[in-house]
Amino acid sequence: NAGVMQNPRHLVRRRGQEARLRCSPMKGHSHVYWYRQLPEEGLKFMVYLQKENIIDESGMPKERFSAEFPKEGPSILRIQQVVRGDSAAYFCASSDFLPGEYTEAFFGQGTRLTVV
Amino acid sequence: SQQGEEDPQALSIQEGENATMNCSYKTSINNLQWYRQNSGRGLVHLILIRSNEREKHSGRLRVTLDTSKKSSSLLITASRAADTASYFCATETNAGKSTFGDGTTLTVKP
């Protein structure tokens, strides 16, 4: 059972380009969470998705950022018209969360986005 | 201040000494997890402690949880140079998402 897989591991984009980050959750997990980590800081929650639904996007910037988790395929975090401030490590986690039960989220290795 | 704050921000010790890091949080939680991150690398899950547990051990790691004080501690005994890393606590609430602190940077000098 492979862990959470993120790709690419490293991504370089020029200002104004689009960045697409992919996350394949662990087998059987239907809940995906995206986090952003700026240099020297902890991870900050961005968005929580279930299959085909956005459950909580309270941490997502209002513009240029979007996320999806289609019925088939990986979850995608999309950043349009990237700026230098978007440079960060983006982590994805997945879980099999069931309301009222204790769960553990498993993290991928992250995608390091550098905007030049 | 945010949910899941680590203290101290930085800690420097000699190899063989014990390292203690603390984490405080604000709201009720389902569980609390400690992670380790080497510079520029991904997260390594260390220990999960549930809200109804008070202490857990894993090798040289000992984690305590005091829900009345909304705090947790991570103790690394007999530290090694390879323990040098950043350590984060993350609290998980009923919403399923985790809230991380900014971490404690541990340096273990050989």
Coordinates of C-alpha atoms in Angstrom, one line a residue:
Chain A
N1 CA 0.0 0.0 0.0
A2 CA 1.8 3.0 -1.3
G3 CA 1.6 6.1 0.9
V4 CA 0.4 9.5 -0.2
M5 CA 2.0 10.4 -3.5
Q6 CA 2.6 13.9 -4.6
N7 CA 4.1 15.0 -7.9
P8 CA 6.1 16.7 -9.0
R9 CA 8.5 16.9 -6.0
H10 CA 9.9 20.1 -7.3
L11 CA 8.3 22.6 -9.6
V12 CA 9.8 25.8 -11.1
R13 CA 7.5 28.3 -12.7
R14 CA 8.0 31.8 -14.0
R15 CA 5.8 34.6 -12.7
G16 CA 2.4 34.5 -14.4
Q17 CA 2.5 30.9 -15.3
E18 CA 0.2 28.2 -13.8
A19 CA 1.2 25.6 -11.3
R20 CA -0.6 22.3 -11.0
L21 CA 0.2 20.1 -8.0
R22 CA -1.1 16.5 -7.8
C23 CA -1.8 14.4 -4.9
S24 CA -2.8 10.7 -4.9
P25 CA -4.2 9.7 -1.6
M26 CA -3.5 6.4 0.1
K27 CA -5.6 3.5 -1.2
G28 CA -9.0 3.6 0.3
H29 CA -8.8 7.2 1.6
S30 CA -11.5 9.5 0.4
H31 CA -10.5 12.6 2.3
V32 CA -7.7 14.9 1.2
Y33 CA -6.2 18.0 2.8
W34 CA -3.8 20.5 1.3
Y35 CA -1.3 22.5 3.4
R36 CA 1.2 25.2 2.6
Q37 CA 4.5 25.7 4.3
L38 CA 6.4 28.9 3.9
P39 CA 10.1 29.0 4.8
E40 CA 10.8 28.8 8.5
E41 CA 7.1 28.3 9.3
G42 CA 4.7 25.5 10.2
L43 CA 2.2 24.0 7.8
K44 CA -1.0 26.1 7.3
F45 CA -4.2 24.4 6.3
M46 CA -5.6 25.4 2.9
V47 CA -8.5 23.1 1.9
Y48 CA -10.2 19.9 2.8
L49 CA -11.9 17.9 0.1
Q50 CA -13.8 14.7 -0.3
K51 CA -14.5 13.1 -3.6
E52 CA -16.1 15.7 -5.8
N53 CA -16.7 18.0 -2.9
I54 CA -14.9 20.9 -1.2
I55 CA -15.7 20.5 2.5
D56 CA -13.6 23.4 4.0
E57 CA -11.7 25.9 2.0
S58 CA -11.2 28.4 4.8
G59 CA -7.4 28.5 4.3
M60 CA -7.5 29.1 0.5
P61 CA -6.5 32.5 -0.8
K62 CA -9.5 34.1 -2.5
E63 CA -7.9 34.5 -5.9
R64 CA -5.8 32.4 -8.2
F65 CA -6.0 29.2 -6.0
S66 CA -8.4 26.3 -6.6
A67 CA -8.5 22.7 -5.7
E68 CA -10.4 19.7 -6.9
F69 CA -10.7 16.0 -6.0
P70 CA -12.5 14.3 -8.9
K71 CA -14.3 11.0 -8.7
E72 CA -11.4 9.4 -10.6
G73 CA -7.8 10.5 -10.4
P74 CA -5.7 12.5 -8.1
S75 CA -6.5 15.7 -6.2
I76 CA -5.2 18.8 -8.0
L77 CA -4.2 22.1 -6.4
R78 CA -4.0 24.7 -9.1
I79 CA -2.4 28.1 -8.8
Q80 CA -2.9 30.5 -11.6
Q81 CA -0.7 33.4 -12.5
V82 CA 1.9 32.5 -9.9
V83 CA 3.8 35.2 -8.0
R84 CA 7.0 34.9 -6.0
G85 CA 5.1 34.8 -2.8
D86 CA 3.6 31.5 -3.9
S87 CA 7.0 29.9 -3.5
A88 CA 6.5 27.3 -0.7
A89 CA 6.2 23.6 0.0
Y90 CA 2.8 22.3 -0.5
F91 CA 1.8 19.2 1.4
C92 CA -1.1 16.9 0.8
A93 CA -2.5 14.5 3.4
S94 CA -5.2 11.9 3.2
S95 CA -7.3 10.1 5.7
D96 CA -10.3 7.8 6.0
F97 CA -12.0 10.1 8.5
L98 CA -15.3 8.9 9.8
P99 CA -17.3 11.3 12.0
G100 CA -17.0 10.4 15.6
E101 CA -14.0 8.1 15.1
Y102 CA -10.3 8.8 15.7
T103 CA -8.3 8.9 12.5
E104 CA -4.8 9.7 11.4
A105 CA -3.9 11.7 8.4
F106 CA -0.9 10.5 6.3
F107 CA 1.2 13.1 4.6
G108 CA 3.0 13.1 1.3
Q109 CA 6.5 14.3 0.8
G110 CA 5.4 17.6 -0.6
T111 CA 5.9 19.6 -3.7
R112 CA 8.3 22.4 -3.5
L113 CA 7.2 25.3 -5.8
T114 CA 9.7 27.9 -6.8
V115 CA 8.5 30.9 -8.7
V116 CA 11.3 32.7 -10.5
Chain B
S1 CA -1.5 33.1 19.1
Q2 CA -2.6 30.1 17.1
Q3 CA -3.7 26.6 17.8
G4 CA -0.7 24.4 18.3
E5 CA 2.2 26.5 19.4
E6 CA 5.5 25.0 20.1
D7 CA 7.9 26.1 22.8
P8 CA 10.8 26.8 22.6
Q9 CA 11.2 28.0 19.1
A10 CA 14.8 26.8 19.1
L11 CA 16.7 24.4 21.3
S12 CA 20.4 23.5 21.2
I13 CA 21.8 20.6 23.3
Q14 CA 24.8 18.2 23.4
E15 CA 24.6 14.7 22.2
G16 CA 23.4 12.4 25.0
E17 CA 21.2 15.0 26.7
N18 CA 17.5 15.0 26.7
A19 CA 15.4 17.4 24.7
T20 CA 11.9 18.5 25.8
M21 CA 9.6 20.4 23.5
N22 CA 6.2 21.7 24.5
C23 CA 3.0 22.4 22.5
S24 CA 0.0 24.4 23.6
Y25 CA -3.4 24.6 21.9
K26 CA -6.7 26.4 22.4
T27 CA -9.7 24.3 21.4
S28 CA -10.8 20.7 22.1
I29 CA -9.1 18.1 20.1
N30 CA -9.5 14.5 18.9
N31 CA -5.9 13.8 18.9
L32 CA -2.5 15.5 18.8
Q33 CA 0.4 14.4 16.6
W34 CA 4.1 15.1 16.6
Y35 CA 6.0 15.3 13.4
R36 CA 9.7 15.7 12.5
Q37 CA 11.0 17.5 9.4
N38 CA 14.6 17.7 8.3
S39 CA 15.5 20.8 6.4
G40 CA 13.9 21.0 3.0
R41 CA 12.3 17.5 3.4
G42 CA 8.9 16.1 4.0
L43 CA 7.1 15.3 7.3
V44 CA 7.9 12.2 9.3
H45 CA 5.1 11.1 11.6
L46 CA 6.4 10.4 15.1
I47 CA 3.6 9.8 17.5
L48 CA -0.2 10.2 17.7
I49 CA -1.8 10.6 21.1
R50 CA -5.5 10.6 21.4
S51 CA -7.5 12.9 23.7
N52 CA -8.3 10.2 26.2
E53 CA -4.6 9.2 26.5
R54 CA -2.1 10.8 28.9
E55 CA 1.2 9.4 27.8
K56 CA 2.7 7.4 25.0
H57 CA 6.2 6.0 24.3
S58 CA 8.0 5.0 21.1
G59 CA 11.6 4.2 21.4
R60 CA 13.5 7.2 22.7
L61 CA 10.3 9.4 22.4
R62 CA 7.9 10.1 25.1
V63 CA 4.8 12.2 24.6
T64 CA 2.4 13.5 27.3
L65 CA -0.9 15.1 26.9
D66 CA -2.7 17.2 29.5
T67 CA -6.1 18.1 28.1
S68 CA -6.9 20.2 31.2
K69 CA -4.0 22.5 30.4
K70 CA -4.4 22.0 26.7
S71 CA -0.7 21.2 26.4
S72 CA 1.6 18.4 25.2
S73 CA 5.2 17.7 25.5
L74 CA 7.7 15.7 23.4
L75 CA 10.7 14.3 25.2
I76 CA 13.6 12.8 23.2
T77 CA 16.0 10.9 25.5
A78 CA 19.7 10.3 24.9
S79 CA 19.7 12.6 21.9
R80 CA 21.8 12.0 18.8
A81 CA 23.2 14.4 16.2
A82 CA 20.8 12.7 13.7
D83 CA 17.9 14.1 15.8
T84 CA 18.7 17.5 14.5
A85 CA 15.5 18.7 12.8
S86 CA 12.4 20.8 13.2
Y87 CA 9.6 19.2 15.3
F88 CA 6.0 20.2 14.9
C89 CA 2.8 19.4 16.9
A90 CA -0.5 19.2 15.0
T91 CA -3.9 19.1 16.6
E92 CA -6.8 17.5 14.9
T93 CA -10.3 18.5 15.7
N94 CA -13.7 17.1 14.7
A95 CA -13.3 18.9 11.4
G96 CA -10.7 16.4 10.4
K97 CA -8.0 18.9 9.5
S98 CA -4.9 19.5 11.4
T99 CA -3.5 22.7 12.8
F100 CA 0.3 23.0 13.0
G101 CA 2.5 25.2 15.1
D102 CA 5.6 26.9 13.7
G103 CA 7.8 24.2 15.2
T104 CA 10.8 23.8 17.4
T105 CA 14.2 23.7 15.7
L106 CA 16.3 21.2 17.6
T107 CA 20.1 21.2 17.1
V108 CA 22.0 18.3 18.7
K109 CA 25.8 19.0 18.8
P110 CA 28.1 16.0 18.5

